[in-house]
Amino acid sequence: MEITVTALNWPAVIAGTIAAFALGMVWFSPMLFGKAWSTGSHNIRPPASPPVAAMVVQLIGTFVLALAVGLTETYQAIGAAIAAILAVALIVAGMDLFSQKSGKATLIDASYVVVAGALMILAQGLL
């Protein structure tokens, strides 16, 4: 089976990327889980200015995951996307536990990946 980028649902890939990135801004803010995440992450404090490099890397990673979801949806293999999302969440959880974050901070990080992935799948279904 040949994979072509023209077969992708690009509006859904872009919408999934934007929705997941925006979710992260709210997810880790004091409005939702930011305080608990900070406490469980060795009391990380927000930097004085936005961490541009971190945000760029996050945006690229979010786009690549949305692209993977789009590819699996295009070729009717959405189960592979679900497996990839869960794998990424477990890898994040393992890294968090290795760095001795609290169970709560680990759950916040890993569940963000799962919810962001769900938004990406939802975008594929709606657009």
PDB file of C-alpha atoms in Angstrom:
ATOM      1  CA  MET A   1       0.000   0.000   0.000  1.00  0.00           C
ATOM      2  CA  GLU A   2       1.467   3.322  -1.063  1.00  0.00           C
ATOM      3  CA  ILE A   3       1.237   6.187   1.414  1.00  0.00           C
ATOM      4  CA  THR A   4       0.631   9.633  -0.044  1.00  0.00           C
ATOM      5  CA  VAL A   5       0.397  12.867   1.881  1.00  0.00           C
ATOM      6  CA  THR A   6      -2.457  14.018  -0.340  1.00  0.00           C
ATOM      7  CA  ALA A   7      -4.645  11.253   1.085  1.00  0.00           C
ATOM      8  CA  LEU A   8      -4.362  12.694   4.592  1.00  0.00           C
ATOM      9  CA  ASN A   9      -7.129  14.722   6.150  1.00  0.00           C
ATOM     10  CA  TRP A  10      -4.887  17.773   6.625  1.00  0.00           C
ATOM     11  CA  PRO A  11      -7.561  19.982   8.251  1.00  0.00           C
ATOM     12  CA  ALA A  12      -8.022  17.288  10.917  1.00  0.00           C
ATOM     13  CA  VAL A  13      -4.250  16.912  11.419  1.00  0.00           C
ATOM     14  CA  ILE A  14      -3.874  20.681  11.875  1.00  0.00           C
ATOM     15  CA  ALA A  15      -6.976  20.949  14.091  1.00  0.00           C
ATOM     16  CA  GLY A  16      -5.766  18.021  16.223  1.00  0.00           C
ATOM     17  CA  THR A  17      -2.363  19.640  16.581  1.00  0.00           C
ATOM     18  CA  ILE A  18      -3.819  22.996  17.616  1.00  0.00           C
ATOM     19  CA  ALA A  19      -6.382  21.449  19.987  1.00  0.00           C
ATOM     20  CA  ALA A  20      -3.772  19.258  21.712  1.00  0.00           C
ATOM     21  CA  PHE A  21      -1.256  22.103  21.996  1.00  0.00           C
ATOM     22  CA  ALA A  22      -3.917  24.436  23.424  1.00  0.00           C
ATOM     23  CA  LEU A  23      -4.996  21.701  25.820  1.00  0.00           C
ATOM     24  CA  GLY A  24      -1.433  21.551  27.149  1.00  0.00           C
ATOM     25  CA  MET A  25      -1.464  25.278  27.849  1.00  0.00           C
ATOM     26  CA  VAL A  26      -4.601  24.868  29.973  1.00  0.00           C
ATOM     27  CA  TRP A  27      -3.757  21.397  31.371  1.00  0.00           C
ATOM     28  CA  PHE A  28      -0.507  22.575  32.968  1.00  0.00           C
ATOM     29  CA  SER A  29      -1.809  26.002  34.004  1.00  0.00           C
ATOM     30  CA  PRO A  30      -2.970  26.844  37.524  1.00  0.00           C
ATOM     31  CA  MET A  31      -6.559  26.661  36.191  1.00  0.00           C
ATOM     32  CA  LEU A  32      -6.318  22.850  35.998  1.00  0.00           C
ATOM     33  CA  PHE A  33      -3.347  20.795  37.140  1.00  0.00           C
ATOM     34  CA  GLY A  34      -0.449  23.256  37.144  1.00  0.00           C
ATOM     35  CA  LYS A  35      -0.098  23.595  40.910  1.00  0.00           C
ATOM     36  CA  ALA A  36      -0.286  19.859  41.614  1.00  0.00           C
ATOM     37  CA  TRP A  37       2.033  19.148  38.683  1.00  0.00           C
ATOM     38  CA  SER A  38       4.584  21.712  39.908  1.00  0.00           C
ATOM     39  CA  THR A  39       4.532  20.350  43.449  1.00  0.00           C
ATOM     40  CA  GLY A  40       4.966  16.790  42.218  1.00  0.00           C
ATOM     41  CA  SER A  41       7.686  17.815  39.763  1.00  0.00           C
ATOM     42  CA  HIS A  42      10.220  18.931  42.359  1.00  0.00           C
ATOM     43  CA  ASN A  43       8.498  22.320  42.734  1.00  0.00           C
ATOM     44  CA  ILE A  44       9.255  23.516  39.206  1.00  0.00           C
ATOM     45  CA  ARG A  45       8.435  27.191  38.940  1.00  0.00           C
ATOM     46  CA  PRO A  46       7.315  28.891  35.733  1.00  0.00           C
ATOM     47  CA  PRO A  47      10.179  30.718  34.024  1.00  0.00           C
ATOM     48  CA  ALA A  48      10.185  34.511  33.812  1.00  0.00           C
ATOM     49  CA  SER A  49       9.724  34.346  30.032  1.00  0.00           C
ATOM     50  CA  PRO A  50       8.065  31.654  27.906  1.00  0.00           C
ATOM     51  CA  PRO A  51      10.410  28.708  27.242  1.00  0.00           C
ATOM     52  CA  VAL A  52      10.406  29.096  23.454  1.00  0.00           C
ATOM     53  CA  ALA A  53      12.571  26.057  22.703  1.00  0.00           C
ATOM     54  CA  ALA A  54      10.378  23.821  24.871  1.00  0.00           C
ATOM     55  CA  MET A  55       7.230  25.154  23.232  1.00  0.00           C
ATOM     56  CA  VAL A  56       8.628  24.609  19.723  1.00  0.00           C
ATOM     57  CA  VAL A  57       9.649  21.039  20.556  1.00  0.00           C
ATOM     58  CA  GLN A  58       6.214  20.401  22.083  1.00  0.00           C
ATOM     59  CA  LEU A  59       4.467  21.805  19.010  1.00  0.00           C
ATOM     60  CA  ILE A  60       6.568  19.655  16.677  1.00  0.00           C
ATOM     61  CA  GLY A  61       5.938  16.546  18.776  1.00  0.00           C
ATOM     62  CA  THR A  62       2.223  17.285  18.901  1.00  0.00           C
ATOM     63  CA  PHE A  63       2.144  17.700  15.116  1.00  0.00           C
ATOM     64  CA  VAL A  64       4.024  14.418  14.567  1.00  0.00           C
ATOM     65  CA  LEU A  65       1.563  12.548  16.803  1.00  0.00           C
ATOM     66  CA  ALA A  66      -1.398  14.173  15.012  1.00  0.00           C
ATOM     67  CA  LEU A  67       0.206  13.173  11.712  1.00  0.00           C
ATOM     68  CA  ALA A  68       0.533   9.571  12.920  1.00  0.00           C
ATOM     69  CA  VAL A  69      -3.123   9.607  13.952  1.00  0.00           C
ATOM     70  CA  GLY A  70      -4.037  11.016  10.540  1.00  0.00           C
ATOM     71  CA  LEU A  71      -2.055   8.324   8.739  1.00  0.00           C
ATOM     72  CA  THR A  72      -3.640   5.524  10.724  1.00  0.00           C
ATOM     73  CA  GLU A  73      -7.115   6.958  10.143  1.00  0.00           C
ATOM     74  CA  THR A  74      -6.467   7.339   6.405  1.00  0.00           C
ATOM     75  CA  TYR A  75      -5.468   3.693   6.129  1.00  0.00           C
ATOM     76  CA  GLN A  76      -8.171   2.462   8.514  1.00  0.00           C
ATOM     77  CA  ALA A  77      -5.740   1.397  11.207  1.00  0.00           C
ATOM     78  CA  ILE A  78      -6.805   3.727  14.032  1.00  0.00           C
ATOM     79  CA  GLY A  79      -5.960   0.965  16.506  1.00  0.00           C
ATOM     80  CA  ALA A  80      -2.315   1.606  15.688  1.00  0.00           C
ATOM     81  CA  ALA A  81      -2.778   5.262  16.654  1.00  0.00           C
ATOM     82  CA  ILE A  82      -4.374   4.258  19.943  1.00  0.00           C
ATOM     83  CA  ALA A  83      -1.458   1.897  20.618  1.00  0.00           C
ATOM     84  CA  ALA A  84       1.037   4.671  19.782  1.00  0.00           C
ATOM     85  CA  ILE A  85      -0.728   7.154  22.064  1.00  0.00           C
ATOM     86  CA  LEU A  86      -0.756   4.672  24.942  1.00  0.00           C
ATOM     87  CA  ALA A  87       2.906   3.813  24.293  1.00  0.00           C
ATOM     88  CA  VAL A  88       3.889   7.488  24.437  1.00  0.00           C
ATOM     89  CA  ALA A  89       1.878   7.941  27.658  1.00  0.00           C
ATOM     90  CA  LEU A  90       3.626   4.955  29.244  1.00  0.00           C
ATOM     91  CA  ILE A  91       7.055   6.161  28.126  1.00  0.00           C
ATOM     92  CA  VAL A  92       6.324   9.589  29.634  1.00  0.00           C
ATOM     93  CA  ALA A  93       5.151   7.919  32.854  1.00  0.00           C
ATOM     94  CA  GLY A  94       8.321   5.818  33.003  1.00  0.00           C
ATOM     95  CA  MET A  95      10.509   8.876  32.479  1.00  0.00           C
ATOM     96  CA  ASP A  96       8.601  10.753  35.178  1.00  0.00           C
ATOM     97  CA  LEU A  97       8.951   7.915  37.658  1.00  0.00           C
ATOM     98  CA  PHE A  98      12.641   7.577  36.836  1.00  0.00           C
ATOM     99  CA  SER A  99      13.100  11.290  37.579  1.00  0.00           C
ATOM    100  CA  GLN A 100      11.216  10.712  40.841  1.00  0.00           C
ATOM    101  CA  LYS A 101       8.185  12.854  40.139  1.00  0.00           C
ATOM    102  CA  SER A 102       5.227  12.160  42.368  1.00  0.00           C
ATOM    103  CA  GLY A 103       2.528   9.724  41.322  1.00  0.00           C
ATOM    104  CA  LYS A 104       0.159  12.657  40.864  1.00  0.00           C
ATOM    105  CA  ALA A 105       2.536  14.569  38.568  1.00  0.00           C
ATOM    106  CA  THR A 106       3.188  11.368  36.622  1.00  0.00           C
ATOM    107  CA  LEU A 107      -0.533  10.801  36.184  1.00  0.00           C
ATOM    108  CA  ILE A 108      -1.003  14.416  35.065  1.00  0.00           C
ATOM    109  CA  ASP A 109       1.743  14.087  32.429  1.00  0.00           C
ATOM    110  CA  ALA A 110       0.634  10.695  31.101  1.00  0.00           C
ATOM    111  CA  SER A 111      -3.063  11.527  31.063  1.00  0.00           C
ATOM    112  CA  TYR A 112      -2.332  14.702  29.079  1.00  0.00           C
ATOM    113  CA  VAL A 113      -0.885  12.509  26.321  1.00  0.00           C
ATOM    114  CA  VAL A 114      -3.980  10.278  26.341  1.00  0.00           C
ATOM    115  CA  VAL A 115      -6.442  13.195  26.271  1.00  0.00           C
ATOM    116  CA  ALA A 116      -4.424  15.021  23.589  1.00  0.00           C
ATOM    117  CA  GLY A 117      -4.431  11.851  21.494  1.00  0.00           C
ATOM    118  CA  ALA A 118      -8.175  11.511  21.980  1.00  0.00           C
ATOM    119  CA  LEU A 119      -8.607  15.084  20.681  1.00  0.00           C
ATOM    120  CA  MET A 120      -6.563  14.196  17.624  1.00  0.00           C
ATOM    121  CA  ILE A 121      -8.708  11.113  16.956  1.00  0.00           C
ATOM    122  CA  LEU A 122     -11.844  13.203  17.499  1.00  0.00           C
ATOM    123  CA  ALA A 123     -10.627  15.766  14.959  1.00  0.00           C
ATOM    124  CA  GLN A 124     -10.183  12.954  12.414  1.00  0.00           C
ATOM    125  CA  GLY A 125     -13.753  11.821  13.051  1.00  0.00           C
ATOM    126  CA  LEU A 126     -15.329  15.269  12.893  1.00  0.00           C
ATOM    127  CA  LEU A 127     -13.501  16.927   9.991  1.00  0.00           C
TER     128      LEU A 127
END
